[in-house]
Short mmCIF file of C-alpha atoms in Angstrom, two decimals:
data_model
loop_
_atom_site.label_atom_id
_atom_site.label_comp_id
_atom_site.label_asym_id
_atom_site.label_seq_id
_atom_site.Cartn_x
_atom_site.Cartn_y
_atom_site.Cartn_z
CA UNK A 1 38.80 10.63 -14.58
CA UNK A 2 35.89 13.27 -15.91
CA UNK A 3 36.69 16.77 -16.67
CA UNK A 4 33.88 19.06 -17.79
CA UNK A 5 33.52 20.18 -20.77
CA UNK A 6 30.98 23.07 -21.79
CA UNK A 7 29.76 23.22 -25.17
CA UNK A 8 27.12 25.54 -26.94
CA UNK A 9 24.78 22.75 -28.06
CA UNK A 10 22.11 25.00 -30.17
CA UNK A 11 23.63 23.74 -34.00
CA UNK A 12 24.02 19.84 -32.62
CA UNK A 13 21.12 17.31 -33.26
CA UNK A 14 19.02 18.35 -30.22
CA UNK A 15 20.06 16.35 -28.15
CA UNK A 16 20.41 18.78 -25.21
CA UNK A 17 17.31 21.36 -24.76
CA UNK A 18 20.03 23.88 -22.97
CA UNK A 19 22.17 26.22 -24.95
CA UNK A 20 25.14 25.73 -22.70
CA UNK A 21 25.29 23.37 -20.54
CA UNK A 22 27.96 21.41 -18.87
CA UNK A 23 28.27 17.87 -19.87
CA UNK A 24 30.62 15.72 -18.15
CA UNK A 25 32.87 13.95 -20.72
CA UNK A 26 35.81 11.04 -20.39
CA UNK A 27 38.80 12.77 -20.59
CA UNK A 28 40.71 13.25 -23.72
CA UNK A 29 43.31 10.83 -25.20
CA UNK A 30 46.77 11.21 -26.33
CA UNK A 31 45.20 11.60 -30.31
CA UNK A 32 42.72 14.36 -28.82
CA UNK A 33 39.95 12.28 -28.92
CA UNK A 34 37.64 11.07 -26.47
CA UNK A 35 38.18 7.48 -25.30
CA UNK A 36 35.11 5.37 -26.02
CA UNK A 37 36.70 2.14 -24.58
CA UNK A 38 35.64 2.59 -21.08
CA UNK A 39 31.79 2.77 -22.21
CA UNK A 40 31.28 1.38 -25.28
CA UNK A 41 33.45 -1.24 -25.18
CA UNK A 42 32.22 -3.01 -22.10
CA UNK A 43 28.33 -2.40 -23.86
CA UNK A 44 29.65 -4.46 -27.05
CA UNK A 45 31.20 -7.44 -24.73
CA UNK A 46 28.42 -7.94 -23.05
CA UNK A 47 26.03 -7.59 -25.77
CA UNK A 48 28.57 -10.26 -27.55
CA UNK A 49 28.06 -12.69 -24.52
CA UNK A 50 24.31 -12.06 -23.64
CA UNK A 51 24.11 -13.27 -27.71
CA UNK A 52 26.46 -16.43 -26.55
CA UNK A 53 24.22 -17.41 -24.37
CA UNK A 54 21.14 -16.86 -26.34
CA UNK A 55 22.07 -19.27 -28.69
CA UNK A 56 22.80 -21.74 -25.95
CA UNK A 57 19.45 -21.38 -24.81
CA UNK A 58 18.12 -22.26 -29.01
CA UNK A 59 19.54 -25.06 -28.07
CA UNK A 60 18.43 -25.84 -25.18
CA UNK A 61 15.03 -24.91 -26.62
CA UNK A 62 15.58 -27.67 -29.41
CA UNK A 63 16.49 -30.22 -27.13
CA UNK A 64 13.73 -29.88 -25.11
CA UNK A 65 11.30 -29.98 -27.94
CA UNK A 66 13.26 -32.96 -28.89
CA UNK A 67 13.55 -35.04 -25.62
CA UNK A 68 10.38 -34.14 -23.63
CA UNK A 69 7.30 -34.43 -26.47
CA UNK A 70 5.19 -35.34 -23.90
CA UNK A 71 5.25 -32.00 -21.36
CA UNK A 72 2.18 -30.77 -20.68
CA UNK A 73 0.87 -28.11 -22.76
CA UNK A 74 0.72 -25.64 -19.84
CA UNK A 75 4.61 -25.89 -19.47
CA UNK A 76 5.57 -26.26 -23.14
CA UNK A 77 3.48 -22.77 -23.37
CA UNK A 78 5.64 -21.19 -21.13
CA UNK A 79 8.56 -22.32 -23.15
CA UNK A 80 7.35 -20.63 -25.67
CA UNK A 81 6.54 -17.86 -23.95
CA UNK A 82 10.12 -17.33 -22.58
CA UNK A 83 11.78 -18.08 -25.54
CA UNK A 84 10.32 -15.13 -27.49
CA UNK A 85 10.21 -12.99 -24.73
CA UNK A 86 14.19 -13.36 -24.70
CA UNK A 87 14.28 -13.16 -28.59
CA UNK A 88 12.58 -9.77 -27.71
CA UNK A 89 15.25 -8.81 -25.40
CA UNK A 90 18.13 -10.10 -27.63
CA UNK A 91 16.51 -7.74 -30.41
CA UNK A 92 16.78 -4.80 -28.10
CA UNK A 93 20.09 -4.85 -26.91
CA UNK A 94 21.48 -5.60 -30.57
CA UNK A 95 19.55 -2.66 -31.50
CA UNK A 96 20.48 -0.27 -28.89
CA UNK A 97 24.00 -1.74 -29.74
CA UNK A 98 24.15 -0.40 -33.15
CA UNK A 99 21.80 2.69 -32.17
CA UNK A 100 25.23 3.87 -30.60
CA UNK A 101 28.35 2.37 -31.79
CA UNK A 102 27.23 2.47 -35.84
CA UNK A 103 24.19 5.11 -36.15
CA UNK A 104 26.38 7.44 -33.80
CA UNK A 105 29.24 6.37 -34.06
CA UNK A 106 31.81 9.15 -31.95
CA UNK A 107 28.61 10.94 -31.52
CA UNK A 108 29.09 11.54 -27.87
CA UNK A 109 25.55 13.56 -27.40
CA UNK A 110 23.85 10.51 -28.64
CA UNK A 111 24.05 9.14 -25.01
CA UNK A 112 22.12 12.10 -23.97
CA UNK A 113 18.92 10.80 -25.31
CA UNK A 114 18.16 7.36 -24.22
CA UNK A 115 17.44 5.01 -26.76
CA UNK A 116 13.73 3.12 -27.04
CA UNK A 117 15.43 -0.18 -26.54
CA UNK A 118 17.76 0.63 -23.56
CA UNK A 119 14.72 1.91 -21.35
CA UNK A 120 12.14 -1.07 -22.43
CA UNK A 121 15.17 -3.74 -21.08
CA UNK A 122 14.34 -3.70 -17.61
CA UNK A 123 10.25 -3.96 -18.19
CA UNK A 124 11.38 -7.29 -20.53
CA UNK A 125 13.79 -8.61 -17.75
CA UNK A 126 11.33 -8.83 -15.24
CA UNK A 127 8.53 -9.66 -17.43
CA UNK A 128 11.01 -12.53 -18.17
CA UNK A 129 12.00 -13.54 -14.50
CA UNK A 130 8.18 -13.24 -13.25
CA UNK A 131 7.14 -15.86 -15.80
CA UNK A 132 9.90 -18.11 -14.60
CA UNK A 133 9.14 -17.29 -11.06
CA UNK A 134 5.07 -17.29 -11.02
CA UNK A 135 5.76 -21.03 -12.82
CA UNK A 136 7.84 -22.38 -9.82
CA UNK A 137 5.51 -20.22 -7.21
CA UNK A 138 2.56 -22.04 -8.86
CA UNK A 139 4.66 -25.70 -7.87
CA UNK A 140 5.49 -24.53 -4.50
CA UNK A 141 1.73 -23.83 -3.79
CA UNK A 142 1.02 -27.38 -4.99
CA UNK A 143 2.80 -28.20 -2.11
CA UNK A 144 0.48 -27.27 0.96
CA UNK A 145 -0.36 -24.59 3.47
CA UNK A 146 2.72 -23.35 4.97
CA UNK A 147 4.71 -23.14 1.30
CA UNK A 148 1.72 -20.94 0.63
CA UNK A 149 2.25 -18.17 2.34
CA UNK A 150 6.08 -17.93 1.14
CA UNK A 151 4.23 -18.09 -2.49
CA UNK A 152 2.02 -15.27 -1.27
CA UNK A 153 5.02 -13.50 0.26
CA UNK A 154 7.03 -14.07 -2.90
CA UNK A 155 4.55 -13.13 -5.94
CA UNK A 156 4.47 -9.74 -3.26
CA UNK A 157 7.98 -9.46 -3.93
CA UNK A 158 7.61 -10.00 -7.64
CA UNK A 159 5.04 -7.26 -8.27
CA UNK A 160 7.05 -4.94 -6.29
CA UNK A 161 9.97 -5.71 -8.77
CA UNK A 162 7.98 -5.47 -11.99
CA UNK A 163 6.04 -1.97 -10.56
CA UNK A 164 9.96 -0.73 -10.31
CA UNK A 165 11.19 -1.86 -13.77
CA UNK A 166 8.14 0.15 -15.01
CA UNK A 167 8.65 3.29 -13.11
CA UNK A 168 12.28 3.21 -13.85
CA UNK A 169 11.69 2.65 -17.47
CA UNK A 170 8.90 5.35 -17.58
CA UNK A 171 11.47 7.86 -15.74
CA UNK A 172 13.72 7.49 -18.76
#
């Protein structure tokens, strides 16, 4: 439940450009506070998790290294490539993490502003899935004719979803 809270913002760290404006806030707890568990909480658990399964995918990225020496260059390059571009990401949401629940810590106009970090994660995500996806569009056309035109339809599809991550990361 949200009640509305309004709150002359004009001495607070700019966050807002209004003077008074009406923010709508979680609802107060039975200490008076606001209640940060809703929000925050869920952020850190998945952060925790998407960090999990980063360092499954080190791993994974040493075992390959290990048990395929032999890959062509073209794929062991995009290895590479994914692997840092998901270091990247893992960097980003571990900062954004500690952007709000350390740097502004119970600073609830903090989440007015968004971050660097939090708006660049879509742009890395699909930079991340179209280099995944462009490698197994570039098998399928291997194939023949007919699996052609579903890689034409699909690298379509894949522009259109990287265009979007861009525009919504620009709109933040």
């Amino acid at each position: 439940m949200f009640i509305t809270h309004s709150m002359d913002t004009s001495t607070t760290s700019g966050f807002v450009s209004t003077s008074n404006s009406e923010l709508p806030l979680p609802a107060l707890g039975a200490s008076g506070s606001i209640s940060m568990d809703g929000i925050m909480g869920v952020y850190l658990l998945g952060t925790s998790s998407s960090l999990l399964l980063y360092g499954l995918s080190l791993h994974q990225l040493y075992r390959y290294f290990r048990l395929h020496p032999n890959d062509t260059l073209y794929i062991r390059i995009i290895v590479v490539v994914v692997m840092l571009l998901e270091t990247f990401h893992s960097v980003m949401v571990s900062s954004s993490c500690y952007h709000y629940l350390v740097s502004h810590f119970g600073n609830i106009l903090a989440f007015l502003k968004t971050f660097w970090s939090v708006a660049l994660a879509p742009v890395t995500s699909s930079v991340i899935t179209g280099v995944a996806q462009i490698f197994f569009a570039r098998r399928v056309y291997l194939l023949g004719f007919i699996p052609r035109l579903l890689v034409f339809m699909a690298s379509v599809f894949l522009l259109v979803h990287i265009g979007l991550a861009l525009t919504l990361t620009i709109q933040m």
